[in-house]
């Protein structure tokens, strides 16, 4: 764990407030979907790793180097952060509701983008932030049902002829037709 990890830590220090605001927003959405107990537990773990990150990156905020122990702790807090967000994504996935499964994939994609965009400077940081969501990206759909966007139902065939009434009811070429339907529960 070399000084490249400290380059990542500089960014962590700079965006601390933004991360906290995103965490508060995620907890609020979790409360709406899963209740206040789950949201409070999730936010407590989130706040724990953010406080730990803040504590071990203090030297970097002061322009100093982190000790080897602080670097190891920082990687540990990054891993805990990744696990915390991945747990939220997994919880969204296991609802079985397609919109929440799509949100789960967005959480995983966001983590992987974050890992590549900010943590690429250090292989340890990249692995700590990106490994868990990358694994879940494949494991959740393969072993726990896919996100197909397809609901059960009866196949339906629709044949339409669009007529151009302004031109003597000639067939209207190139017209676009959008058909929307829902399942028996009214979900799209």
Short mmCIF file of C-alpha atoms in Angstrom, two decimals:
data_model
loop_
_atom_site.label_atom_id
_atom_site.label_comp_id
_atom_site.label_asym_id
_atom_site.label_seq_id
_atom_site.Cartn_x
_atom_site.Cartn_y
_atom_site.Cartn_z
CA UNK A 1 0.00 0.00 0.00
CA UNK A 2 2.01 2.90 -1.30
CA UNK A 3 1.54 6.65 -1.69
CA UNK A 4 -0.88 6.15 -4.61
CA UNK A 5 -3.48 5.33 -1.98
CA UNK A 6 -3.03 8.85 -0.59
CA UNK A 7 -4.00 10.33 -3.98
CA UNK A 8 -7.30 8.49 -3.63
CA UNK A 9 -7.59 9.72 -0.04
CA UNK A 10 -7.26 13.36 -1.18
CA UNK A 11 -10.39 12.91 -3.28
CA UNK A 12 -12.17 11.21 -0.38
CA UNK A 13 -11.44 14.22 1.82
CA UNK A 14 -12.63 16.66 -0.86
CA UNK A 15 -15.99 14.97 -1.47
CA UNK A 16 -16.87 13.98 2.10
CA UNK A 17 -19.88 16.32 2.32
CA UNK A 18 -21.24 15.11 -1.02
CA UNK A 19 -20.92 11.48 0.08
CA UNK A 20 -22.77 12.24 3.31
CA UNK A 21 -25.60 13.95 1.41
CA UNK A 22 -25.89 11.00 -0.96
CA UNK A 23 -25.96 8.64 2.04
CA UNK A 24 -28.75 10.64 3.69
CA UNK A 25 -30.73 10.56 0.44
CA UNK A 26 -30.20 6.81 0.04
CA UNK A 27 -31.29 6.21 3.64
CA UNK A 28 -34.43 8.28 3.06
CA UNK A 29 -35.29 6.23 -0.03
CA UNK A 30 -34.52 3.03 1.87
CA UNK A 31 -36.93 4.14 4.61
CA UNK A 32 -39.68 4.62 2.02
CA UNK A 33 -39.11 1.19 0.49
CA UNK A 34 -38.03 -0.96 3.43
CA UNK A 35 -39.06 0.91 6.56
CA UNK A 36 -37.23 3.05 9.10
CA UNK A 37 -35.51 0.18 10.90
CA UNK A 38 -33.68 -1.04 7.80
CA UNK A 39 -32.85 2.53 6.79
CA UNK A 40 -31.49 3.38 10.24
CA UNK A 41 -29.35 0.22 10.34
CA UNK A 42 -28.03 0.86 6.84
CA UNK A 43 -27.26 4.49 7.63
CA UNK A 44 -25.51 3.53 10.88
CA UNK A 45 -23.09 1.29 8.96
CA UNK A 46 -22.72 3.98 6.29
CA UNK A 47 -21.92 6.61 8.94
CA UNK A 48 -19.45 4.21 10.58
CA UNK A 49 -17.35 3.75 7.47
CA UNK A 50 -17.56 7.45 6.61
CA UNK A 51 -16.40 8.41 10.11
CA UNK A 52 -13.61 5.85 9.89
CA UNK A 53 -12.57 7.14 6.49
CA UNK A 54 -12.59 10.69 7.79
CA UNK A 55 -10.47 9.68 10.78
CA UNK A 56 -7.78 7.75 8.90
CA UNK A 57 -7.47 10.34 6.12
CA UNK A 58 -6.87 13.26 8.49
CA UNK A 59 -3.14 13.38 7.75
CA UNK A 60 -3.87 13.78 4.03
CA UNK A 61 -6.27 16.64 4.79
CA UNK A 62 -3.38 18.35 6.62
CA UNK A 63 -0.93 17.71 3.76
CA UNK A 64 0.86 14.88 5.56
CA UNK A 65 1.33 11.19 4.77
CA UNK A 66 -0.77 8.41 6.22
CA UNK A 67 1.00 5.77 8.29
CA UNK A 68 1.01 2.17 7.03
CA UNK A 69 -1.64 1.31 9.62
CA UNK A 70 -3.82 4.20 8.42
CA UNK A 71 -3.44 3.02 4.82
CA UNK A 72 -4.57 -0.48 5.73
CA UNK A 73 -7.48 0.96 7.72
CA UNK A 74 -8.41 3.19 4.78
CA UNK A 75 -8.60 0.20 2.43
CA UNK A 76 -10.70 -1.57 5.06
CA UNK A 77 -13.12 1.35 5.26
CA UNK A 78 -13.32 1.46 1.45
CA UNK A 79 -14.21 -2.23 1.47
CA UNK A 80 -16.83 -1.62 4.17
CA UNK A 81 -18.23 1.22 2.06
CA UNK A 82 -18.47 -1.05 -0.96
CA UNK A 83 -20.13 -3.79 1.11
CA UNK A 84 -22.60 -1.30 2.61
CA UNK A 85 -23.71 0.03 -0.76
CA UNK A 86 -23.71 -3.47 -2.25
CA UNK A 87 -25.95 -4.65 0.61
CA UNK A 88 -28.41 -1.90 -0.29
CA UNK A 89 -28.27 -3.02 -3.91
CA UNK A 90 -28.84 -6.65 -2.92
CA UNK A 91 -31.79 -5.63 -0.73
CA UNK A 92 -33.28 -3.78 -3.68
CA UNK A 93 -32.74 -6.83 -5.89
CA UNK A 94 -34.38 -9.31 -3.56
CA UNK A 95 -37.66 -7.40 -3.55
CA UNK A 96 -38.33 -9.07 -6.89
CA UNK A 97 -39.87 -5.84 -8.14
CA UNK A 98 -38.41 -4.87 -11.49
CA UNK A 99 -38.08 -1.13 -10.81
CA UNK A 100 -36.16 -1.88 -7.62
CA UNK A 101 -34.07 -4.50 -9.39
CA UNK A 102 -33.17 -1.86 -11.93
CA UNK A 103 -32.25 0.45 -9.03
CA UNK A 104 -30.06 -2.35 -7.65
CA UNK A 105 -28.20 -2.55 -10.94
CA UNK A 106 -27.82 1.24 -10.89
CA UNK A 107 -26.28 1.05 -7.41
CA UNK A 108 -23.82 -1.63 -8.57
CA UNK A 109 -22.99 0.31 -11.73
CA UNK A 110 -22.48 3.47 -9.68
CA UNK A 111 -20.06 1.66 -7.39
CA UNK A 112 -18.08 0.28 -10.30
CA UNK A 113 -17.95 3.68 -11.98
CA UNK A 114 -16.87 5.25 -8.70
CA UNK A 115 -14.15 2.62 -8.30
CA UNK A 116 -12.84 3.22 -11.80
CA UNK A 117 -13.18 6.98 -11.71
CA UNK A 118 -11.65 7.68 -8.32
CA UNK A 119 -9.89 4.59 -7.08
CA UNK A 120 -8.06 3.53 -10.23
CA UNK A 121 -4.93 5.29 -9.00
CA UNK A 122 -4.37 2.53 -6.48
CA UNK A 123 -4.90 -1.17 -7.25
CA UNK A 124 -5.86 -1.81 -3.62
CA UNK A 125 -8.46 0.95 -3.70
CA UNK A 126 -9.86 -0.26 -7.01
CA UNK A 127 -10.21 -3.80 -5.66
CA UNK A 128 -11.74 -2.64 -2.36
CA UNK A 129 -14.33 -0.43 -4.06
CA UNK A 130 -15.06 -2.36 -7.25
CA UNK A 131 -14.78 -6.09 -6.57
CA UNK A 132 -18.00 -6.62 -4.60
CA UNK A 133 -20.35 -4.78 -6.98
CA UNK A 134 -18.68 -6.41 -9.99
CA UNK A 135 -19.30 -9.85 -8.52
CA UNK A 136 -22.90 -9.01 -7.57
CA UNK A 137 -23.54 -7.59 -11.05
CA UNK A 138 -23.26 -11.16 -12.34
CA UNK A 139 -24.30 -13.22 -9.32
CA UNK A 140 -27.67 -11.58 -8.66
CA UNK A 141 -29.18 -12.09 -12.15
CA UNK A 142 -27.60 -15.52 -12.72
CA UNK A 143 -28.41 -17.13 -9.37
CA UNK A 144 -31.35 -15.07 -8.12
CA UNK A 145 -33.44 -14.36 -11.20
CA UNK A 146 -32.81 -12.09 -14.10
CA UNK A 147 -33.93 -8.61 -14.88
CA UNK A 148 -35.71 -9.29 -18.12
CA UNK A 149 -38.29 -6.55 -18.24
CA UNK A 150 -40.82 -9.24 -19.19
CA UNK A 151 -43.90 -10.04 -17.14
CA UNK A 152 -45.85 -13.26 -17.33
CA UNK A 153 -48.88 -13.12 -19.56
CA UNK A 154 -50.53 -14.27 -22.74
CA UNK A 155 -48.72 -13.55 -26.02
CA UNK A 156 -50.65 -11.07 -28.12
CA UNK A 157 -50.28 -10.27 -31.80
CA UNK A 158 -51.45 -6.91 -33.07
CA UNK A 159 -51.66 -6.08 -36.76
CA UNK A 160 -52.29 -2.46 -37.69
CA UNK A 161 -52.64 -0.56 -40.91
CA UNK A 162 -52.20 3.17 -40.49
CA UNK A 163 -54.13 5.18 -43.05
CA UNK A 164 -53.36 8.70 -44.22
CA UNK A 165 -56.87 10.15 -44.29
CA UNK A 166 -55.66 13.41 -45.84
CA UNK A 167 -54.53 11.44 -48.91
CA UNK A 168 -57.56 9.32 -49.68
CA UNK A 169 -56.92 6.73 -46.95
CA UNK A 170 -53.64 5.63 -48.52
CA UNK A 171 -51.40 3.43 -46.41
CA UNK A 172 -49.25 5.75 -44.29
CA UNK A 173 -45.66 4.59 -44.72
CA UNK A 174 -43.12 4.97 -41.93
CA UNK A 175 -45.58 5.67 -39.13
CA UNK A 176 -44.47 4.82 -35.60
CA UNK A 177 -46.90 3.07 -33.27
CA UNK A 178 -46.23 2.70 -29.55
CA UNK A 179 -48.18 0.10 -27.62
CA UNK A 180 -48.14 0.18 -23.82
CA UNK A 181 -49.51 -2.59 -21.69
CA UNK A 182 -49.41 -3.75 -18.10
CA UNK A 183 -49.66 -7.00 -16.23
CA UNK A 184 -52.72 -8.10 -14.31
CA UNK A 185 -51.56 -6.06 -11.32
CA UNK A 186 -51.36 -2.89 -13.38
CA UNK A 187 -47.54 -2.80 -13.41
CA UNK A 188 -45.72 -1.81 -16.56
#
